[in-house]
Amino acid sequence: MDFPIELFRGADTPFYYYDLDLLRRTLDAINTSVPASNFKVHYAMKANANPIILEQINNAGLGIDAVSGGEIKAAVAAGFDPAKIVFAGVGKTDAEILYGLKTGISTFNVESVPELEVISQIAVSLDKTANVAIRVNPNIDAHTHHYITTGLAENKFGINLEQLDSVIERCKELRGVELVGLHFHIGSQITDNTPFAVLCERINSLQNELEAKGVRLKTINVGGGLGIDYDDPDKNPIPDFKSYFEVFSRNLSIRPGQEVHFELGRSVVAQCGSLITKVLYVKKGTAKQFAIVDAGMTDLIRPALYQAYHKIENITSDGLPEKYDVVGPICESSDVFQEDAVLPEVKRGDLLALRSAGAYGEIMASQYNLRRLPGAITK
Ligand code: LLP
């Protein structure tokens, strides 16, 4: 990636840099890879809710997958049509449900019977009917990091297959809800399409069973999860959306008139973002040398939380390569971005770029140690 270093020189570090041209090309790739008009992509806003990013995503015509009242509000503020907003989450508050209903969002992805009952009750009080999709836990191993696997029986998410019939019955009894679909999500950063094909098979047999009982569904929401190339972002700046969508058009038995919904987060925004940080000190230890930078786990928590790898580049040096542990200033031993990173000689004042940080980066920043939240620069 070519960084506009002149633009960076006077800026307060650390900050996120977003390459909007790459974002637009990624969105174009999504739109041109979608194989049919009944495939609808909702952007999972939890990955990045920066208004400038949301504006581009809205311009590209995607909908929104929101997981809080705050996200619904940000989507509306960014100009998204409420009819393209779905609201998911295992613990929606009464106030959030009320707000979603008043805003006129399209669907609530429901994760438990008590939640279904509360949605119905609030909808009836407003003289409305809420469209609901039941989140089903399909018990599929997505072969990704333990913390971001969501579709296993042991996870807190969704309704288990054995309980599905009784939940569908409950939908019929409740006046304030209408069952419109099923919702699935098996995990995140999935780089091999096989688990998605397994998901399709699981959905097909489930639909057959439900149809035999007279249940028809307008939407099948297959969630998100498409992974990106953290190792080599310049080789693969845009994920292979075509192959991903093809898995579903090939393997999912879609009924006439049925819509297939996708909730992509990481694959939309990860590669367009980098965290830019300044080197404060180079410290030589006995066996190691440390590049101590001004960004920490408060700005990008993924390495500390998931042992995630973000490629690091020294964008202001062309010196000879040396090995560094790149560490932040936070008072936590886990505040390490990378051990033994090989970088062109690092000096105080150099700028480093932590790549592929557009998803789950800025949005997960905290003020721990009373630090300033990172800013953002776009081009
Ligand atoms: N739909 C549901 C129901 C989800 O739970 C998620 C992500 C998505 C869609 C979007 O998934 P994506 O396309 O981004 O994989 N903070 C973690 C990732 C957490 C993902 C949570 N759920 C990370 O930094 O890796």
CSV table of C-alpha atoms and ligand atoms in Angstrom, one decimal:
chain,number,residue,atom,x,y,z
A,1,MET,CA,0.0,0.0,0.0
A,2,ASP,CA,1.2,3.5,-0.8
A,3,PHE,CA,0.8,5.7,2.3
A,4,PRO,CA,0.4,9.5,2.0
A,5,ILE,CA,3.3,10.1,4.4
A,6,GLU,CA,3.2,13.9,3.9
A,7,LEU,CA,-0.3,13.8,5.2
A,8,PHE,CA,0.8,11.9,8.2
A,9,ARG,CA,3.7,14.1,9.2
A,10,GLY,CA,1.9,16.7,11.1
A,11,ALA,CA,-0.9,14.5,12.5
A,12,ASP,CA,-1.2,13.3,16.1
A,13,THR,CA,-0.3,9.7,16.4
A,14,PRO,CA,-1.6,7.1,16.8
A,15,PHE,CA,-4.4,7.3,14.3
A,16,TYR,CA,-6.2,5.1,11.9
A,17,TYR,CA,-5.6,5.7,8.2
A,18,TYR,CA,-8.4,4.5,5.8
A,19,ASP,CA,-7.8,4.1,2.1
A,20,LEU,CA,-11.2,5.0,0.8
A,21,ASP,CA,-10.3,4.1,-2.8
A,22,LEU,CA,-9.6,0.5,-1.6
A,23,LEU,CA,-12.8,0.5,0.4
A,24,ARG,CA,-14.8,1.6,-2.7
A,25,ARG,CA,-13.1,-1.1,-4.8
A,26,THR,CA,-14.0,-3.7,-2.2
A,27,LEU,CA,-17.6,-2.6,-2.2
A,28,ASP,CA,-17.6,-2.7,-6.0
A,29,ALA,CA,-16.2,-6.2,-5.8
A,30,ILE,CA,-19.1,-7.2,-3.5
A,31,ASN,CA,-21.7,-5.7,-5.7
A,32,THR,CA,-20.3,-7.2,-8.9
A,33,SER,CA,-19.9,-10.7,-7.2
A,34,VAL,CA,-23.4,-10.9,-5.9
A,35,PRO,CA,-24.9,-13.5,-8.2
A,36,ALA,CA,-28.6,-12.7,-8.0
A,37,SER,CA,-30.8,-9.8,-6.8
A,38,ASN,CA,-32.2,-11.9,-4.0
A,39,PHE,CA,-28.8,-12.0,-2.3
A,40,LYS,CA,-28.7,-9.0,0.1
A,41,VAL,CA,-25.6,-7.9,1.9
A,42,HIS,CA,-25.9,-6.2,5.3
A,43,TYR,CA,-22.7,-4.6,6.6
A,44,ALA,CA,-22.0,-5.8,10.1
A,45,MET,CA,-21.4,-2.4,11.6
A,46,LYS,CA,-19.7,-3.8,14.7
A,47,ALA,CA,-16.5,-4.1,12.6
A,48,ASN,CA,-16.2,-0.3,12.1
A,49,ALA,CA,-18.7,2.5,12.6
A,50,ASN,CA,-16.6,5.4,11.5
A,51,PRO,CA,-19.1,7.8,9.8
A,52,ILE,CA,-16.8,8.2,6.7
A,53,ILE,CA,-16.7,4.5,6.3
A,54,LEU,CA,-20.5,4.2,6.8
A,55,GLU,CA,-21.1,6.9,4.1
A,56,GLN,CA,-19.2,4.8,1.5
A,57,ILE,CA,-21.0,1.7,2.5
A,58,ASN,CA,-24.4,3.4,2.2
A,59,ASN,CA,-23.4,4.8,-1.2
A,60,ALA,CA,-22.7,1.3,-2.3
A,61,GLY,CA,-26.3,0.3,-1.4
A,62,LEU,CA,-25.6,-2.3,1.4
A,63,GLY,CA,-27.9,-2.6,4.4
A,64,ILE,CA,-26.8,-2.8,8.0
A,65,ASP,CA,-26.5,-5.5,10.6
A,66,ALA,CA,-26.8,-3.7,13.9
A,67,VAL,CA,-26.2,-5.1,17.4
A,68,SER,CA,-27.3,-2.2,19.6
A,69,GLY,CA,-29.5,0.8,19.7
A,70,GLY,CA,-26.4,2.9,19.3
A,71,GLU,CA,-25.6,1.1,16.0
A,72,ILE,CA,-29.1,1.6,14.7
A,73,LYS,CA,-28.9,5.3,15.6
A,74,ALA,CA,-25.5,5.6,13.8
A,75,ALA,CA,-26.9,3.8,10.7
A,76,VAL,CA,-29.9,6.2,10.5
A,77,ALA,CA,-27.6,9.2,11.0
A,78,ALA,CA,-25.4,7.9,8.1
A,79,GLY,CA,-28.5,7.8,5.9
A,80,PHE,CA,-29.3,4.1,5.8
A,81,ASP,CA,-32.9,3.2,5.0
A,82,PRO,CA,-34.4,1.6,8.2
A,83,ALA,CA,-36.0,-1.0,6.0
A,84,LYS,CA,-32.5,-2.3,5.3
A,85,ILE,CA,-31.4,-2.5,9.0
A,86,VAL,CA,-31.5,-5.8,10.8
A,87,PHE,CA,-31.0,-5.9,14.6
A,88,ALA,CA,-29.2,-8.8,16.2
A,89,GLY,CA,-27.7,-9.5,19.6
A,90,VAL,CA,-28.2,-11.9,22.5
A,91,GLY,CA,-29.2,-9.2,25.0
A,92,LYS,CA,-31.4,-6.5,23.5
A,93,THR,CA,-32.7,-4.1,26.1
A,94,ASP,CA,-36.4,-3.0,26.2
A,95,ALA,CA,-35.3,0.5,25.3
A,96,GLU,CA,-33.4,-0.8,22.2
A,97,ILE,CA,-36.3,-2.9,21.1
A,98,LEU,CA,-38.7,0.0,21.4
A,99,TYR,CA,-36.3,2.2,19.5
A,100,GLY,CA,-35.9,-0.4,16.7
A,101,LEU,CA,-39.7,-0.7,16.4
A,102,LYS,CA,-40.2,3.0,16.3
A,103,THR,CA,-37.5,3.5,13.7
A,104,GLY,CA,-39.1,0.9,11.5
A,105,ILE,CA,-36.1,-1.5,11.1
A,106,SER,CA,-36.8,-4.6,8.9
A,107,THR,CA,-36.1,-7.5,11.2
A,108,PHE,CA,-35.1,-8.6,14.7
A,109,ASN,CA,-32.8,-11.6,14.8
A,110,VAL,CA,-34.1,-13.3,17.9
A,111,GLU,CA,-31.9,-15.4,20.2
A,112,SER,CA,-34.3,-16.7,22.9
A,113,VAL,CA,-37.9,-17.3,23.9
A,114,PRO,CA,-38.0,-14.7,26.6
A,115,GLU,CA,-36.6,-12.1,24.1
A,116,LEU,CA,-39.3,-13.1,21.6
A,117,GLU,CA,-42.0,-12.5,24.3
A,118,VAL,CA,-40.6,-9.1,25.2
A,119,ILE,CA,-40.4,-8.0,21.5
A,120,SER,CA,-44.0,-9.2,21.0
A,121,GLN,CA,-45.2,-7.3,24.1
A,122,ILE,CA,-43.5,-4.1,23.1
A,123,ALA,CA,-44.8,-4.4,19.5
A,124,VAL,CA,-48.4,-4.9,20.7
A,125,SER,CA,-48.1,-1.8,22.9
A,126,LEU,CA,-47.2,0.2,19.8
A,127,ASP,CA,-49.8,-1.5,17.7
A,128,LYS,CA,-47.1,-2.9,15.5
A,129,THR,CA,-45.9,-6.4,14.4
A,130,ALA,CA,-42.2,-7.1,14.5
A,131,ASN,CA,-40.6,-9.2,11.8
A,132,VAL,CA,-38.4,-11.7,13.5
A,133,ALA,CA,-35.8,-14.2,12.3
A,134,ILE,CA,-34.8,-16.9,14.7
A,135,ARG,CA,-31.1,-17.3,15.2
A,136,VAL,CA,-30.4,-21.0,15.0
A,137,ASN,CA,-27.2,-22.4,16.5
A,138,PRO,CA,-26.3,-25.0,13.8
A,139,ASN,CA,-23.5,-26.6,15.8
A,140,ILE,CA,-20.8,-26.2,13.1
A,141,ASP,CA,-17.1,-25.9,13.8
A,142,ALA,CA,-15.9,-22.9,11.8
A,143,HIS,CA,-12.2,-23.8,12.6
A,144,THR,CA,-11.3,-20.3,13.7
A,145,HIS,CA,-10.1,-18.8,16.9
A,146,HIS,CA,-12.0,-20.1,20.0
A,147,TYR,CA,-13.1,-16.5,20.9
A,148,ILE,CA,-14.6,-15.9,17.5
A,149,THR,CA,-16.4,-19.2,17.0
A,150,THR,CA,-20.1,-18.7,17.5
A,151,GLY,CA,-22.0,-21.6,16.0
A,152,LEU,CA,-21.1,-24.4,18.4
A,153,ALA,CA,-23.6,-25.9,20.8
A,154,GLU,CA,-21.5,-24.7,23.7
A,155,ASN,CA,-21.7,-21.0,22.6
A,156,LYS,CA,-24.2,-18.6,24.2
A,157,PHE,CA,-25.6,-17.6,20.8
A,158,GLY,CA,-28.9,-18.7,19.1
A,159,ILE,CA,-31.4,-21.4,19.7
A,160,ASN,CA,-30.5,-25.0,19.6
A,161,LEU,CA,-31.9,-27.2,16.8
A,162,GLU,CA,-33.9,-29.3,19.3
A,163,GLN,CA,-35.7,-26.3,20.6
A,164,LEU,CA,-36.6,-24.8,17.2
A,165,ASP,CA,-40.0,-26.3,16.8
A,166,SER,CA,-41.2,-25.0,20.1
A,167,VAL,CA,-39.9,-21.5,19.4
A,168,ILE,CA,-41.7,-21.5,16.0
A,169,GLU,CA,-44.9,-22.5,17.8
A,170,ARG,CA,-44.4,-19.7,20.3
A,171,CYS,CA,-44.1,-17.2,17.3
A,172,LYS,CA,-47.5,-18.4,16.0
A,173,GLU,CA,-49.1,-17.8,19.4
A,174,LEU,CA,-47.6,-14.3,20.0
A,175,ARG,CA,-49.6,-11.4,18.4
A,176,GLY,CA,-46.8,-9.0,18.1
A,177,VAL,CA,-44.3,-11.0,16.0
A,178,GLU,CA,-44.2,-12.5,12.6
A,179,LEU,CA,-41.7,-15.1,11.8
A,180,VAL,CA,-40.0,-14.2,8.5
A,181,GLY,CA,-36.8,-16.1,8.5
A,182,LEU,CA,-33.9,-18.0,10.1
A,183,HIS,CA,-30.6,-16.5,11.0
A,184,PHE,CA,-27.2,-18.3,11.3
A,185,HIS,CA,-23.7,-17.2,12.0
A,186,ILE,CA,-20.9,-19.7,12.5
A,187,GLY,CA,-17.9,-17.6,13.3
A,188,SER,CA,-15.5,-15.0,12.0
A,189,GLN,CA,-12.2,-14.9,10.0
A,190,ILE,CA,-13.1,-18.1,8.1
A,191,THR,CA,-10.6,-18.5,5.3
A,192,ASP,CA,-11.7,-21.9,4.0
A,193,ASN,CA,-15.2,-22.0,2.4
A,194,THR,CA,-15.9,-25.6,3.6
A,195,PRO,CA,-17.7,-24.6,6.8
A,196,PHE,CA,-20.0,-22.4,4.7
A,197,ALA,CA,-20.9,-25.3,2.5
A,198,VAL,CA,-21.6,-27.4,5.6
A,199,LEU,CA,-23.8,-24.6,6.8
A,200,CYS,CA,-25.8,-24.7,3.5
A,201,GLU,CA,-26.4,-28.4,3.9
A,202,ARG,CA,-27.6,-27.9,7.4
A,203,ILE,CA,-29.9,-25.2,6.3
A,204,ASN,CA,-31.3,-27.3,3.4
A,205,SER,CA,-32.3,-30.2,5.7
A,206,LEU,CA,-33.8,-27.8,8.2
A,207,GLN,CA,-35.8,-26.1,5.5
A,208,ASN,CA,-37.1,-29.4,4.3
A,209,GLU,CA,-38.2,-30.4,7.8
A,210,LEU,CA,-39.9,-27.1,8.4
A,211,GLU,CA,-41.7,-27.1,5.1
A,212,ALA,CA,-43.1,-30.5,5.8
A,213,LYS,CA,-44.6,-28.8,8.8
A,214,GLY,CA,-46.0,-26.0,6.8
A,215,VAL,CA,-43.4,-23.3,7.8
A,216,ARG,CA,-42.3,-21.1,4.9
A,217,LEU,CA,-39.6,-18.5,5.3
A,218,LYS,CA,-39.0,-15.3,3.4
A,219,THR,CA,-35.4,-14.9,4.3
A,220,ILE,CA,-32.4,-17.1,5.1
A,221,ASN,CA,-29.7,-15.1,6.8
A,222,VAL,CA,-26.3,-16.9,6.7
A,223,GLY,CA,-24.5,-14.3,8.9
A,224,GLY,CA,-20.9,-13.1,8.2
A,225,GLY,CA,-17.5,-14.6,8.7
A,226,LEU,CA,-15.6,-14.4,5.5
A,227,GLY,CA,-11.9,-14.0,6.4
A,228,ILE,CA,-9.1,-11.8,5.0
A,229,ASP,CA,-5.4,-12.3,4.3
A,230,TYR,CA,-3.7,-10.8,7.4
A,231,ASP,CA,-0.3,-12.3,6.3
A,232,ASP,CA,-0.1,-10.6,2.9
A,233,PRO,CA,-2.6,-7.7,2.6
A,234,ASP,CA,-0.9,-6.3,-0.5
A,235,LYS,CA,-1.3,-9.6,-2.4
A,236,ASN,CA,-4.9,-10.0,-1.4
A,237,PRO,CA,-6.3,-6.6,-0.6
A,238,ILE,CA,-9.8,-7.6,-1.7
A,239,PRO,CA,-11.3,-10.9,-0.5
A,240,ASP,CA,-12.6,-13.5,-2.9
A,241,PHE,CA,-16.3,-12.5,-2.7
A,242,LYS,CA,-17.1,-14.3,-5.9
A,243,SER,CA,-16.1,-17.8,-4.6
A,244,TYR,CA,-17.8,-17.0,-1.3
A,245,PHE,CA,-21.1,-16.1,-2.8
A,246,GLU,CA,-20.8,-19.1,-5.2
A,247,VAL,CA,-20.7,-21.5,-2.2
A,248,PHE,CA,-24.2,-20.3,-1.4
A,249,SER,CA,-25.7,-20.1,-4.9
A,250,ARG,CA,-24.4,-23.7,-5.5
A,251,ASN,CA,-25.2,-25.3,-2.2
A,252,LEU,CA,-28.1,-23.6,-0.7
A,253,SER,CA,-31.5,-24.7,-1.9
A,254,ILE,CA,-33.2,-21.3,-2.2
A,255,ARG,CA,-37.0,-21.3,-2.5
A,256,PRO,CA,-38.7,-19.2,-5.1
A,257,GLY,CA,-39.1,-15.6,-3.9
A,258,GLN,CA,-36.8,-16.2,-0.9
A,259,GLU,CA,-34.0,-13.8,0.0
A,260,VAL,CA,-30.6,-14.8,1.2
A,261,HIS,CA,-29.0,-12.3,3.6
A,262,PHE,CA,-25.3,-11.9,4.4
A,263,GLU,CA,-23.8,-10.0,7.3
A,264,LEU,CA,-20.2,-9.2,6.3
A,265,GLY,CA,-18.1,-7.1,8.5
A,266,ARG,CA,-14.4,-7.8,8.5
A,267,SER,CA,-14.2,-8.7,4.7
A,268,VAL,CA,-15.6,-5.3,3.9
A,269,VAL,CA,-13.4,-3.0,5.9
A,270,ALA,CA,-10.3,-4.7,7.3
A,271,GLN,CA,-7.9,-4.2,4.5
A,272,CYS,CA,-8.6,-0.5,3.9
A,273,GLY,CA,-7.4,0.4,7.4
A,274,SER,CA,-4.0,0.7,9.1
A,275,LEU,CA,-3.1,1.9,12.5
A,276,ILE,CA,-0.3,4.4,12.2
A,277,THR,CA,2.0,4.8,15.2
A,278,LYS,CA,5.2,6.7,16.0
A,279,VAL,CA,8.2,5.1,17.5
A,280,LEU,CA,9.0,6.6,20.8
A,281,TYR,CA,12.1,4.7,21.8
A,282,VAL,CA,14.3,1.9,20.6
A,283,LYS,CA,15.5,0.0,23.7
A,284,LYS,CA,18.2,-2.6,23.6
A,285,GLY,CA,17.7,-5.5,26.0
A,286,THR,CA,20.2,-8.3,26.6
A,287,ALA,CA,18.7,-10.7,24.1
A,288,LYS,CA,16.2,-8.5,22.3
A,289,GLN,CA,15.6,-5.0,21.2
A,290,PHE,CA,12.2,-3.3,21.6
A,291,ALA,CA,10.6,-0.7,19.4
A,292,ILE,CA,8.4,1.1,21.9
A,293,VAL,CA,5.6,2.8,20.0
A,294,ASP,CA,2.9,5.3,21.0
A,295,ALA,CA,0.0,3.0,20.1
A,296,GLY,CA,-1.0,0.4,22.5
A,297,MET,CA,-3.6,-2.4,23.0
A,298,THR,CA,-6.0,0.4,23.8
A,299,ASP,CA,-5.9,1.5,20.1
A,300,LEU,CA,-5.8,-2.0,18.6
A,301,ILE,CA,-6.6,-4.8,21.0
A,302,ARG,CA,-6.7,-7.8,18.6
A,303,PRO,CA,-3.1,-9.0,19.2
A,304,ALA,CA,-3.5,-8.9,23.0
A,305,LEU,CA,-7.0,-10.4,23.0
A,306,TYR,CA,-6.8,-13.0,20.2
A,307,GLN,CA,-3.1,-13.4,19.6
A,308,ALA,CA,-3.9,-11.9,16.2
A,309,TYR,CA,-1.2,-11.1,13.7
A,310,HIS,CA,-1.1,-7.7,12.0
A,311,LYS,CA,1.6,-7.1,9.5
A,312,ILE,CA,3.9,-4.3,10.6
A,313,GLU,CA,5.7,-2.0,8.2
A,314,ASN,CA,8.2,0.8,8.9
A,315,ILE,CA,7.0,3.3,6.4
A,316,THR,CA,9.7,5.9,7.0
A,317,SER,CA,12.9,3.9,6.9
A,318,ASP,CA,14.8,2.0,4.2
A,319,GLY,CA,17.6,0.9,6.5
A,320,LEU,CA,18.9,-2.6,6.9
A,321,PRO,CA,16.4,-5.1,8.4
A,322,GLU,CA,16.7,-5.9,12.1
A,323,LYS,CA,14.5,-7.8,14.6
A,324,TYR,CA,12.3,-5.9,17.1
A,325,ASP,CA,9.6,-6.7,19.6
A,326,VAL,CA,7.1,-4.0,18.8
A,327,VAL,CA,5.4,-3.0,22.0
A,328,GLY,CA,3.0,-0.3,23.3
A,329,PRO,CA,3.2,1.9,26.3
A,330,ILE,CA,0.3,0.3,28.3
A,331,CYS,CA,1.0,-1.1,31.7
A,332,GLU,CA,0.1,-4.7,30.7
A,333,SER,CA,2.5,-7.5,29.6
A,334,SER,CA,0.1,-8.4,26.9
A,335,ASP,CA,0.6,-5.0,25.2
A,336,VAL,CA,2.8,-6.4,22.5
A,337,PHE,CA,1.9,-6.0,18.8
A,338,GLN,CA,4.5,-8.5,17.5
A,339,GLU,CA,7.6,-10.3,18.8
A,340,ASP,CA,10.6,-10.6,16.5
A,341,ALA,CA,9.2,-8.4,13.8
A,342,VAL,CA,11.8,-7.9,11.0
A,343,LEU,CA,11.8,-4.3,10.0
A,344,PRO,CA,14.1,-1.8,8.3
A,345,GLU,CA,16.2,-0.2,11.0
A,346,VAL,CA,13.9,1.5,13.4
A,347,LYS,CA,14.7,5.0,14.9
A,348,ARG,CA,12.9,7.3,17.2
A,349,GLY,CA,10.3,9.2,15.2
A,350,ASP,CA,9.7,6.6,12.6
A,351,LEU,CA,6.2,5.8,11.6
A,352,LEU,CA,5.0,2.2,11.6
A,353,ALA,CA,1.8,0.9,10.0
A,354,LEU,CA,-0.1,-2.0,11.5
A,355,ARG,CA,-1.9,-3.3,8.5
A,356,SER,CA,-5.4,-4.9,8.0
A,357,ALA,CA,-6.7,-3.0,11.0
A,358,GLY,CA,-9.9,-1.5,9.5
A,359,ALA,CA,-12.1,-4.1,11.1
A,360,TYR,CA,-12.4,-4.5,14.9
A,361,GLY,CA,-9.7,-1.8,15.3
A,362,GLU,CA,-10.8,1.7,15.9
A,363,ILE,CA,-14.2,0.6,17.2
A,364,MET,CA,-12.7,-1.6,19.9
A,365,ALA,CA,-10.4,1.2,21.2
A,366,SER,CA,-10.6,2.1,24.9
A,367,GLN,CA,-9.4,4.8,27.2
A,368,TYR,CA,-7.7,2.5,29.6
A,369,ASN,CA,-4.8,4.4,31.3
A,370,LEU,CA,-6.8,7.5,30.4
A,371,ARG,CA,-5.5,7.6,26.9
A,372,ARG,CA,-6.9,9.7,24.1
A,373,LEU,CA,-8.9,7.6,21.6
A,374,PRO,CA,-7.2,7.3,18.2
A,375,GLY,CA,-8.2,9.7,15.5
A,376,ALA,CA,-8.8,8.8,11.8
A,377,ILE,CA,-7.4,10.2,8.6
A,378,THR,CA,-8.8,9.2,5.2
A,379,LYS,CA,-7.7,9.6,1.7
B,1,LLP,N1,-23.2,-11.5,12.1
B,1,LLP,C1,-23.1,-11.9,13.4
B,1,LLP,C2,-24.2,-12.5,14.1
B,1,LLP,C3,-21.9,-11.7,14.1
B,1,LLP,O1,-21.8,-12.1,15.4
B,1,LLP,C4,-20.7,-11.2,13.4
B,1,LLP,C5,-19.5,-11.0,14.1
B,1,LLP,C6,-20.9,-10.8,12.1
B,1,LLP,C7,-22.1,-11.0,11.5
B,1,LLP,C8,-19.8,-10.2,11.3
B,1,LLP,O2,-18.8,-11.2,11.1
B,1,LLP,P1,-17.5,-10.9,10.2
B,1,LLP,O3,-18.0,-10.9,8.8
B,1,LLP,O4,-16.9,-9.6,10.6
B,1,LLP,O5,-16.6,-12.0,10.4
B,1,LLP,N2,-13.7,-8.8,17.4
B,1,LLP,C9,-13.3,-10.0,16.7
B,1,LLP,C10,-14.4,-10.5,15.8
B,1,LLP,C11,-15.8,-10.7,16.5
B,1,LLP,C12,-16.9,-11.1,15.5
B,1,LLP,C13,-18.2,-11.0,16.2
B,1,LLP,N3,-19.3,-11.3,15.4
B,1,LLP,C14,-12.0,-9.9,15.9
B,1,LLP,O6,-11.4,-8.8,16.0
B,1,LLP,O7,-11.6,-10.8,15.3
